[in-house]
Short mmCIF file of C-alpha atoms in Angstrom, two decimals:
data_model
loop_
_atom_site.label_atom_id
_atom_site.label_comp_id
_atom_site.label_asym_id
_atom_site.label_seq_id
_atom_site.Cartn_x
_atom_site.Cartn_y
_atom_site.Cartn_z
CA UNK A 48 -25.07 -21.11 -16.43
CA UNK A 49 -25.99 -18.07 -18.19
CA UNK A 50 -26.14 -17.07 -15.02
CA UNK A 51 -23.21 -17.63 -13.39
CA UNK A 52 -21.11 -15.84 -17.17
CA UNK A 53 -23.79 -13.03 -15.65
CA UNK A 54 -21.80 -12.81 -12.72
CA UNK A 55 -18.50 -12.99 -14.22
CA UNK A 56 -18.73 -10.93 -17.29
CA UNK A 57 -19.77 -7.51 -15.19
CA UNK A 58 -17.51 -8.54 -12.18
CA UNK A 59 -15.33 -5.89 -11.77
CA UNK A 60 -12.96 -8.73 -10.64
CA UNK A 61 -10.85 -11.14 -12.68
CA UNK A 62 -11.36 -13.91 -11.37
CA UNK A 63 -8.63 -17.43 -12.00
CA UNK A 64 -9.38 -20.57 -11.23
CA UNK A 65 -6.22 -22.80 -10.43
CA UNK A 66 -5.78 -26.09 -9.34
CA UNK A 67 -2.82 -26.81 -7.48
CA UNK A 68 0.26 -27.03 -9.64
CA UNK A 69 -1.12 -23.18 -9.57
CA UNK A 70 -2.00 -24.05 -13.86
CA UNK A 71 -5.68 -21.64 -14.87
CA UNK A 72 -8.55 -23.54 -15.50
CA UNK A 73 -10.77 -21.06 -15.77
CA UNK A 74 -10.95 -17.34 -15.90
CA UNK A 75 -13.06 -14.58 -15.63
CA UNK A 76 -14.05 -12.57 -19.61
CA UNK A 77 -12.76 -9.46 -17.39
CA UNK A 78 -9.68 -10.42 -18.12
CA UNK A 79 -10.27 -9.32 -21.39
CA UNK A 80 -10.88 -5.48 -20.07
CA UNK A 81 -8.78 -4.49 -17.68
CA UNK A 82 -5.49 -7.05 -18.68
CA UNK A 83 -6.52 -7.56 -23.13
CA UNK A 84 -5.65 -11.32 -22.91
CA UNK A 85 -8.69 -13.97 -23.86
CA UNK A 86 -9.48 -16.87 -21.44
CA UNK A 87 -9.10 -19.18 -23.59
CA UNK A 88 -5.59 -18.49 -24.33
CA UNK A 89 -4.53 -18.00 -20.85
CA UNK A 90 -6.01 -22.05 -20.10
CA UNK A 91 -4.08 -24.28 -19.35
CA UNK A 92 -0.93 -22.12 -18.06
CA UNK A 93 0.14 -21.31 -15.06
CA UNK A 94 -0.84 -18.08 -13.09
CA UNK A 95 3.00 -16.97 -12.40
CA UNK A 96 3.07 -15.91 -16.07
CA UNK A 97 1.00 -13.17 -16.03
CA UNK A 98 2.80 -11.62 -13.24
CA UNK A 99 5.66 -9.37 -12.73
CA UNK A 100 9.15 -10.88 -11.91
CA UNK A 101 9.72 -9.22 -8.76
CA UNK A 102 5.88 -9.62 -7.81
CA UNK A 103 6.19 -13.69 -8.23
CA UNK A 104 9.81 -13.69 -6.45
CA UNK A 105 7.37 -11.84 -3.39
CA UNK A 106 4.78 -14.28 -3.54
CA UNK A 107 6.85 -17.17 -3.76
CA UNK A 108 8.83 -16.66 -1.04
CA UNK A 109 5.29 -15.93 0.99
CA UNK A 110 3.97 -19.30 0.46
CA UNK A 111 1.09 -17.75 -1.27
CA UNK A 112 -1.03 -20.76 -3.22
CA UNK A 113 -0.39 -22.49 -0.68
CA UNK A 114 -2.91 -25.51 -1.16
CA UNK A 115 -3.05 -26.18 2.66
CA UNK A 116 -3.97 -23.03 3.73
CA UNK A 117 -7.63 -22.75 5.54
CA UNK A 118 -7.52 -19.03 5.72
CA UNK A 119 -8.45 -16.43 2.82
CA UNK A 120 -5.17 -14.64 2.23
CA UNK A 121 -4.57 -11.47 0.27
CA UNK A 122 -1.93 -9.50 -1.68
CA UNK A 123 -0.69 -6.82 -3.69
CA UNK A 124 0.69 -7.36 -6.96
CA UNK A 125 1.42 -6.02 -10.20
CA UNK A 126 -0.21 -8.31 -13.57
CA UNK A 127 1.27 -8.75 -17.18
CA UNK A 128 -1.50 -6.51 -19.11
CA UNK A 129 -1.31 -8.01 -22.96
CA UNK A 130 0.66 -4.97 -24.37
CA UNK A 131 3.60 -5.76 -21.72
CA UNK A 132 2.36 -3.26 -18.86
CA UNK A 133 1.74 -3.83 -15.36
CA UNK A 134 -1.81 -3.32 -13.70
CA UNK A 135 -1.51 -3.08 -9.65
CA UNK A 136 -4.17 -5.88 -8.23
CA UNK A 137 -5.46 -7.03 -4.74
CA UNK A 138 -5.08 -10.32 -5.29
CA UNK A 139 -7.94 -11.92 -1.97
CA UNK A 140 -7.10 -16.19 -3.12
CA UNK A 141 -8.88 -18.74 -0.80
CA UNK A 142 -8.83 -22.66 -1.36
CA UNK A 143 -11.86 -24.55 -2.36
CA UNK A 144 -12.98 -28.41 -2.78
CA UNK A 145 -14.84 -29.50 -6.14
CA UNK A 146 -16.12 -33.15 -6.45
CA UNK A 147 -17.29 -36.10 -5.44
CA UNK A 148 -12.78 -35.81 -4.23
CA UNK A 149 -12.95 -33.22 -2.84
CA UNK A 150 -9.76 -31.97 -5.26
CA UNK A 151 -7.67 -28.53 -4.15
CA UNK A 152 -8.90 -26.20 -6.70
CA UNK A 153 -7.31 -21.77 -5.53
CA UNK A 154 -9.78 -18.96 -6.76
CA UNK A 155 -8.54 -16.03 -6.95
CA UNK A 156 -10.13 -12.23 -7.02
CA UNK A 157 -8.21 -10.22 -7.99
CA UNK A 158 -9.54 -6.34 -7.81
CA UNK A 159 -7.98 -3.51 -10.09
CA UNK A 160 -6.08 -1.17 -7.80
CA UNK A 161 -3.32 0.59 -10.20
CA UNK A 162 -5.27 3.79 -9.78
CA UNK A 163 -4.49 3.77 -5.99
CA UNK A 164 -1.69 2.13 -5.62
CA UNK A 165 -0.19 5.01 -7.90
CA UNK A 166 -1.68 7.59 -6.42
CA UNK A 167 -0.46 5.72 -2.79
CA UNK A 168 3.46 5.59 -4.66
CA UNK A 169 2.78 9.09 -5.70
CA UNK A 170 2.94 10.56 -2.72
CA UNK A 171 4.84 8.15 -1.10
CA UNK A 172 7.76 9.61 -3.10
CA UNK A 173 6.80 13.00 -2.84
CA UNK A 174 6.92 11.96 0.83
CA UNK A 175 10.80 10.50 0.16
CA UNK A 176 11.85 13.86 -0.73
CA UNK A 177 10.36 15.85 1.32
CA UNK A 178 12.10 14.11 4.17
CA UNK A 179 15.18 13.46 2.18
CA UNK A 180 15.02 17.83 1.29
CA UNK A 181 14.45 18.92 5.28
CA UNK A 182 16.90 15.64 6.14
CA UNK A 183 19.94 17.13 4.92
CA UNK A 184 19.42 21.09 6.18
CA UNK A 185 21.31 22.19 8.19
CA UNK A 186 18.14 24.13 10.42
CA UNK A 187 16.70 22.38 12.92
CA UNK A 188 13.25 21.40 11.74
CA UNK A 189 10.25 19.64 14.02
CA UNK A 190 7.33 18.88 12.63
CA UNK A 191 4.45 19.30 15.53
CA UNK A 192 0.51 17.67 14.87
CA UNK A 193 -1.88 20.51 15.99
CA UNK A 194 -1.72 19.37 20.17
CA UNK A 195 1.51 20.38 19.24
CA UNK A 196 3.06 16.69 19.70
CA UNK A 197 6.20 16.47 18.43
CA UNK A 198 5.65 14.13 14.90
CA UNK A 199 8.52 14.26 13.10
CA UNK A 200 12.76 15.92 13.80
CA UNK A 201 16.10 16.42 11.52
CA UNK A 202 19.84 15.80 12.56
CA UNK A 203 20.30 18.75 12.65
CA UNK A 204 17.14 19.92 15.41
CA UNK A 205 18.74 16.69 17.07
CA UNK A 206 21.76 18.51 17.15
CA UNK A 207 20.28 21.66 18.58
CA UNK A 208 18.69 20.56 21.40
CA UNK A 209 21.24 17.46 21.90
CA UNK A 210 17.94 15.52 22.44
CA UNK A 211 17.52 12.20 19.66
CA UNK A 212 14.25 11.96 17.58
CA UNK A 213 13.22 9.26 19.14
CA UNK A 214 12.94 10.92 21.64
CA UNK A 215 11.63 13.59 21.50
CA UNK A 216 8.63 11.83 19.13
CA UNK A 217 5.32 12.36 20.96
CA UNK A 218 6.14 14.11 24.03
CA UNK A 219 4.71 17.47 23.92
CA UNK A 220 6.81 20.65 22.10
CA UNK A 221 5.24 23.33 24.37
CA UNK A 222 5.91 21.62 27.98
CA UNK A 223 9.46 20.53 27.00
CA UNK A 224 10.35 23.66 25.36
CA UNK A 225 8.41 26.61 26.79
CA UNK A 226 10.71 28.21 29.16
CA UNK A 227 8.85 31.36 30.86
CA UNK A 228 5.08 32.63 30.88
CA UNK A 229 5.56 35.43 27.30
CA UNK A 230 6.33 32.44 25.00
CA UNK A 231 3.55 30.48 26.49
CA UNK A 232 1.54 33.26 25.57
CA UNK A 233 3.14 33.49 22.57
CA UNK A 234 3.66 29.77 21.29
CA UNK A 235 -0.70 30.45 21.92
CA UNK A 236 -1.42 32.73 19.32
CA UNK A 237 0.74 30.39 17.04
CA UNK A 238 -0.57 27.29 17.55
CA UNK A 239 -4.19 28.65 16.72
CA UNK A 240 -2.73 30.41 13.79
CA UNK A 241 -1.57 27.43 13.20
CA UNK A 242 -5.42 25.93 13.05
CA UNK A 243 -6.46 28.79 10.86
CA UNK A 244 -4.00 27.36 8.76
CA UNK A 245 -1.86 30.58 9.27
CA UNK A 246 1.62 31.03 8.48
CA UNK A 247 3.64 32.51 11.19
CA UNK A 248 6.77 33.67 12.11
CA UNK A 249 8.30 33.95 16.33
CA UNK A 250 11.48 33.48 18.34
#
């Protein structure tokens, strides 16, 4: 018992053990630090009570607490803190059997991924704004990687060239658009500058 308490108190995860009806039978002391909740106040309550409404709908649609599942499953969702704030967690869920009667229990290991998730969402939002900005420009915009493979193009570029993004994506821009040796030589210089992270202007 002492060893178990030592492990659970120092684990970075919130460990939750539930019955088939999702009622909490055990929660590790880590919950005090991460959610600001007392473990004893969560006992007997359904785990859904501590999950955000939107996440709960998503999880239920995916039958997340299926007691008949033999596979370990992983989900990301937000848990509700004692201050009515949200904490993103990565939850690993597995079904275990205990006692002589092999009664079914559901075990959850919830790891704090809040900072990583917020940074990821911020980056996705920046990407969305970036795409939206260039998507609505009248100028044709094409994005390529350092091997000249086309990654993306806006609608204006499609109109200018007559090519759809579906057709363009993954193709080599130089092979597609360069028409003579002089242009090819100039583009080799442009590519060299790009790899050195230098801007270039060319016709």
